[in-house]
Amino acid sequence: MAKALYGHVGNAPDRRMLDEVTKLRARVRSLEFEVARLRADNDRLTAEVEREDLERLSKSASELIAVR
């Protein structure tokens, strides 16, 4: 039994498994890059919306002051 177990554990992974692992690692890298890109886009869009909100509030405040 020990020899059978050792033989099973000691066998080198087959070529198909190595190819699969290589493809999966490449896919993970691709997805990590996509996540980083989407986060950067999200940060940029959030900053733009915040800037527009501040401009709108500033304009509204200026109009209120001018009316008084």
Short mmCIF file of N, CA and C in Angstrom, two decimals:
data_model
loop_
_atom_site.label_atom_id
_atom_site.label_comp_id
_atom_site.label_asym_id
_atom_site.label_seq_id
_atom_site.Cartn_x
_atom_site.Cartn_y
_atom_site.Cartn_z
N MET A 1 0.83 -1.19 0.00
CA MET A 1 0.00 0.00 0.00
C MET A 1 0.87 1.24 0.00
N ALA A 2 1.92 1.24 0.80
CA ALA A 2 2.81 2.41 0.84
C ALA A 2 3.45 2.64 -0.51
N LYS A 3 3.85 1.56 -1.19
CA LYS A 3 4.46 1.72 -2.51
C LYS A 3 3.44 2.30 -3.50
N ALA A 4 2.22 1.84 -3.42
CA ALA A 4 1.18 2.35 -4.33
C ALA A 4 0.94 3.84 -4.07
N LEU A 5 0.87 4.20 -2.80
CA LEU A 5 0.66 5.60 -2.45
C LEU A 5 1.85 6.45 -2.89
N TYR A 6 3.04 5.96 -2.64
CA TYR A 6 4.24 6.69 -3.05
C TYR A 6 4.28 6.84 -4.57
N GLY A 7 3.92 5.79 -5.27
CA GLY A 7 3.90 5.85 -6.73
C GLY A 7 2.91 6.88 -7.23
N HIS A 8 1.77 6.98 -6.57
CA HIS A 8 0.76 7.95 -6.97
C HIS A 8 1.23 9.37 -6.68
N VAL A 9 1.78 9.59 -5.50
CA VAL A 9 2.24 10.91 -5.11
C VAL A 9 3.51 11.29 -5.84
N GLY A 10 4.37 10.31 -6.09
CA GLY A 10 5.66 10.59 -6.70
C GLY A 10 5.63 10.81 -8.20
N ASN A 11 4.53 10.48 -8.84
CA ASN A 11 4.46 10.66 -10.29
C ASN A 11 4.48 12.13 -10.66
N ALA A 12 5.21 12.43 -11.69
CA ALA A 12 5.25 13.81 -12.20
C ALA A 12 3.90 14.12 -12.84
N PRO A 13 3.45 15.35 -12.75
CA PRO A 13 2.18 15.72 -13.38
C PRO A 13 2.25 15.53 -14.89
N ASP A 14 1.15 15.12 -15.48
CA ASP A 14 1.17 14.90 -16.93
C ASP A 14 1.14 16.23 -17.68
N ARG A 15 1.44 16.16 -18.94
CA ARG A 15 1.58 17.35 -19.79
C ARG A 15 0.28 18.15 -19.87
N ARG A 16 -0.85 17.42 -19.94
CA ARG A 16 -2.14 18.11 -20.03
C ARG A 16 -2.39 18.97 -18.80
N MET A 17 -2.03 18.42 -17.63
CA MET A 17 -2.24 19.18 -16.40
C MET A 17 -1.34 20.41 -16.37
N LEU A 18 -0.10 20.26 -16.80
CA LEU A 18 0.82 21.41 -16.84
C LEU A 18 0.31 22.48 -17.80
N ASP A 19 -0.20 22.04 -18.95
CA ASP A 19 -0.77 22.99 -19.92
C ASP A 19 -1.97 23.72 -19.32
N GLU A 20 -2.81 22.96 -18.63
CA GLU A 20 -3.99 23.55 -18.00
C GLU A 20 -3.59 24.58 -16.95
N VAL A 21 -2.61 24.25 -16.13
CA VAL A 21 -2.14 25.17 -15.09
C VAL A 21 -1.57 26.43 -15.73
N THR A 22 -0.81 26.27 -16.81
CA THR A 22 -0.24 27.42 -17.51
C THR A 22 -1.35 28.32 -18.06
N LYS A 23 -2.37 27.71 -18.66
CA LYS A 23 -3.49 28.50 -19.19
C LYS A 23 -4.25 29.21 -18.08
N LEU A 24 -4.46 28.50 -16.97
CA LEU A 24 -5.19 29.11 -15.86
C LEU A 24 -4.40 30.27 -15.25
N ARG A 25 -3.10 30.12 -15.13
CA ARG A 25 -2.28 31.21 -14.60
C ARG A 25 -2.33 32.43 -15.52
N ALA A 26 -2.29 32.18 -16.83
CA ALA A 26 -2.38 33.28 -17.79
C ALA A 26 -3.74 33.97 -17.68
N ARG A 27 -4.78 33.18 -17.50
CA ARG A 27 -6.13 33.74 -17.36
C ARG A 27 -6.25 34.58 -16.09
N VAL A 28 -5.65 34.08 -15.01
CA VAL A 28 -5.67 34.83 -13.75
C VAL A 28 -4.96 36.17 -13.93
N ARG A 29 -3.79 36.15 -14.59
CA ARG A 29 -3.06 37.41 -14.85
C ARG A 29 -3.92 38.37 -15.67
N SER A 30 -4.59 37.83 -16.67
CA SER A 30 -5.45 38.65 -17.52
C SER A 30 -6.59 39.27 -16.70
N LEU A 31 -7.20 38.47 -15.85
CA LEU A 31 -8.30 38.97 -15.02
C LEU A 31 -7.81 39.98 -13.99
N GLU A 32 -6.63 39.77 -13.43
CA GLU A 32 -6.06 40.73 -12.49
C GLU A 32 -5.81 42.07 -13.18
N PHE A 33 -5.32 42.02 -14.42
CA PHE A 33 -5.10 43.24 -15.19
C PHE A 33 -6.43 43.95 -15.44
N GLU A 34 -7.46 43.17 -15.79
CA GLU A 34 -8.78 43.75 -16.05
C GLU A 34 -9.35 44.39 -14.79
N VAL A 35 -9.18 43.75 -13.65
CA VAL A 35 -9.66 44.32 -12.38
C VAL A 35 -8.94 45.64 -12.10
N ALA A 36 -7.63 45.67 -12.31
CA ALA A 36 -6.86 46.90 -12.08
C ALA A 36 -7.34 48.02 -13.02
N ARG A 37 -7.61 47.67 -14.27
CA ARG A 37 -8.09 48.66 -15.24
C ARG A 37 -9.46 49.19 -14.84
N LEU A 38 -10.35 48.29 -14.44
CA LEU A 38 -11.69 48.71 -14.03
C LEU A 38 -11.65 49.57 -12.77
N ARG A 39 -10.78 49.23 -11.84
CA ARG A 39 -10.64 50.06 -10.62
C ARG A 39 -10.14 51.46 -10.97
N ALA A 40 -9.18 51.53 -11.89
CA ALA A 40 -8.66 52.84 -12.30
C ALA A 40 -9.76 53.65 -12.99
N ASP A 41 -10.54 53.00 -13.86
CA ASP A 41 -11.66 53.69 -14.51
C ASP A 41 -12.67 54.16 -13.48
N ASN A 42 -12.97 53.30 -12.53
CA ASN A 42 -13.92 53.67 -11.49
C ASN A 42 -13.42 54.86 -10.67
N ASP A 43 -12.15 54.84 -10.31
CA ASP A 43 -11.58 55.96 -9.55
C ASP A 43 -11.64 57.25 -10.35
N ARG A 44 -11.33 57.16 -11.64
CA ARG A 44 -11.37 58.35 -12.50
C ARG A 44 -12.80 58.89 -12.61
N LEU A 45 -13.76 58.00 -12.82
CA LEU A 45 -15.15 58.43 -12.94
C LEU A 45 -15.69 58.99 -11.63
N THR A 46 -15.31 58.39 -10.53
CA THR A 46 -15.73 58.89 -9.22
C THR A 46 -15.19 60.29 -8.98
N ALA A 47 -13.93 60.51 -9.30
CA ALA A 47 -13.33 61.83 -9.13
C ALA A 47 -14.03 62.86 -10.02
N GLU A 48 -14.38 62.45 -11.23
CA GLU A 48 -15.06 63.36 -12.15
C GLU A 48 -16.45 63.74 -11.62
N VAL A 49 -17.18 62.77 -11.12
CA VAL A 49 -18.51 63.04 -10.56
C VAL A 49 -18.40 63.95 -9.34
N GLU A 50 -17.43 63.69 -8.48
CA GLU A 50 -17.24 64.53 -7.29
C GLU A 50 -16.90 65.96 -7.69
N ARG A 51 -16.06 66.12 -8.72
CA ARG A 51 -15.70 67.46 -9.19
C ARG A 51 -16.94 68.17 -9.75
N GLU A 52 -17.74 67.45 -10.54
CA GLU A 52 -18.95 68.05 -11.09
C GLU A 52 -19.93 68.43 -9.99
N ASP A 53 -20.05 67.58 -8.96
CA ASP A 53 -20.93 67.90 -7.83
C ASP A 53 -20.46 69.17 -7.12
N LEU A 54 -19.16 69.28 -6.90
CA LEU A 54 -18.62 70.48 -6.23
C LEU A 54 -18.86 71.73 -7.07
N GLU A 55 -18.67 71.61 -8.38
CA GLU A 55 -18.92 72.76 -9.26
C GLU A 55 -20.39 73.16 -9.21
N ARG A 56 -21.28 72.17 -9.23
CA ARG A 56 -22.71 72.45 -9.20
C ARG A 56 -23.10 73.11 -7.87
N LEU A 57 -22.56 72.60 -6.76
CA LEU A 57 -22.84 73.20 -5.45
C LEU A 57 -22.29 74.61 -5.36
N SER A 58 -21.11 74.81 -5.89
CA SER A 58 -20.50 76.14 -5.87
C SER A 58 -21.33 77.13 -6.68
N LYS A 59 -21.79 76.68 -7.84
CA LYS A 59 -22.61 77.54 -8.69
C LYS A 59 -23.93 77.87 -8.00
N SER A 60 -24.54 76.86 -7.37
CA SER A 60 -25.81 77.09 -6.65
C SER A 60 -25.61 78.06 -5.50
N ALA A 61 -24.52 77.90 -4.77
CA ALA A 61 -24.24 78.80 -3.65
C ALA A 61 -24.02 80.22 -4.16
N SER A 62 -23.31 80.37 -5.26
CA SER A 62 -23.07 81.70 -5.84
C SER A 62 -24.38 82.35 -6.27
N GLU A 63 -25.27 81.56 -6.87
CA GLU A 63 -26.56 82.09 -7.30
C GLU A 63 -27.41 82.51 -6.11
N LEU A 64 -27.36 81.73 -5.03
CA LEU A 64 -28.12 82.09 -3.83
C LEU A 64 -27.60 83.38 -3.22
N ILE A 65 -26.30 83.54 -3.18
CA ILE A 65 -25.69 84.75 -2.63
C ILE A 65 -26.05 85.96 -3.50
N ALA A 66 -26.06 85.79 -4.81
CA ALA A 66 -26.37 86.89 -5.73
C ALA A 66 -27.83 87.31 -5.60
N VAL A 67 -28.73 86.40 -5.29
CA VAL A 67 -30.16 86.70 -5.16
C VAL A 67 -30.42 87.51 -3.91
N ARG A 68 -29.68 87.28 -2.86
CA ARG A 68 -29.91 87.97 -1.58
C ARG A 68 -29.39 89.33 -1.68
#
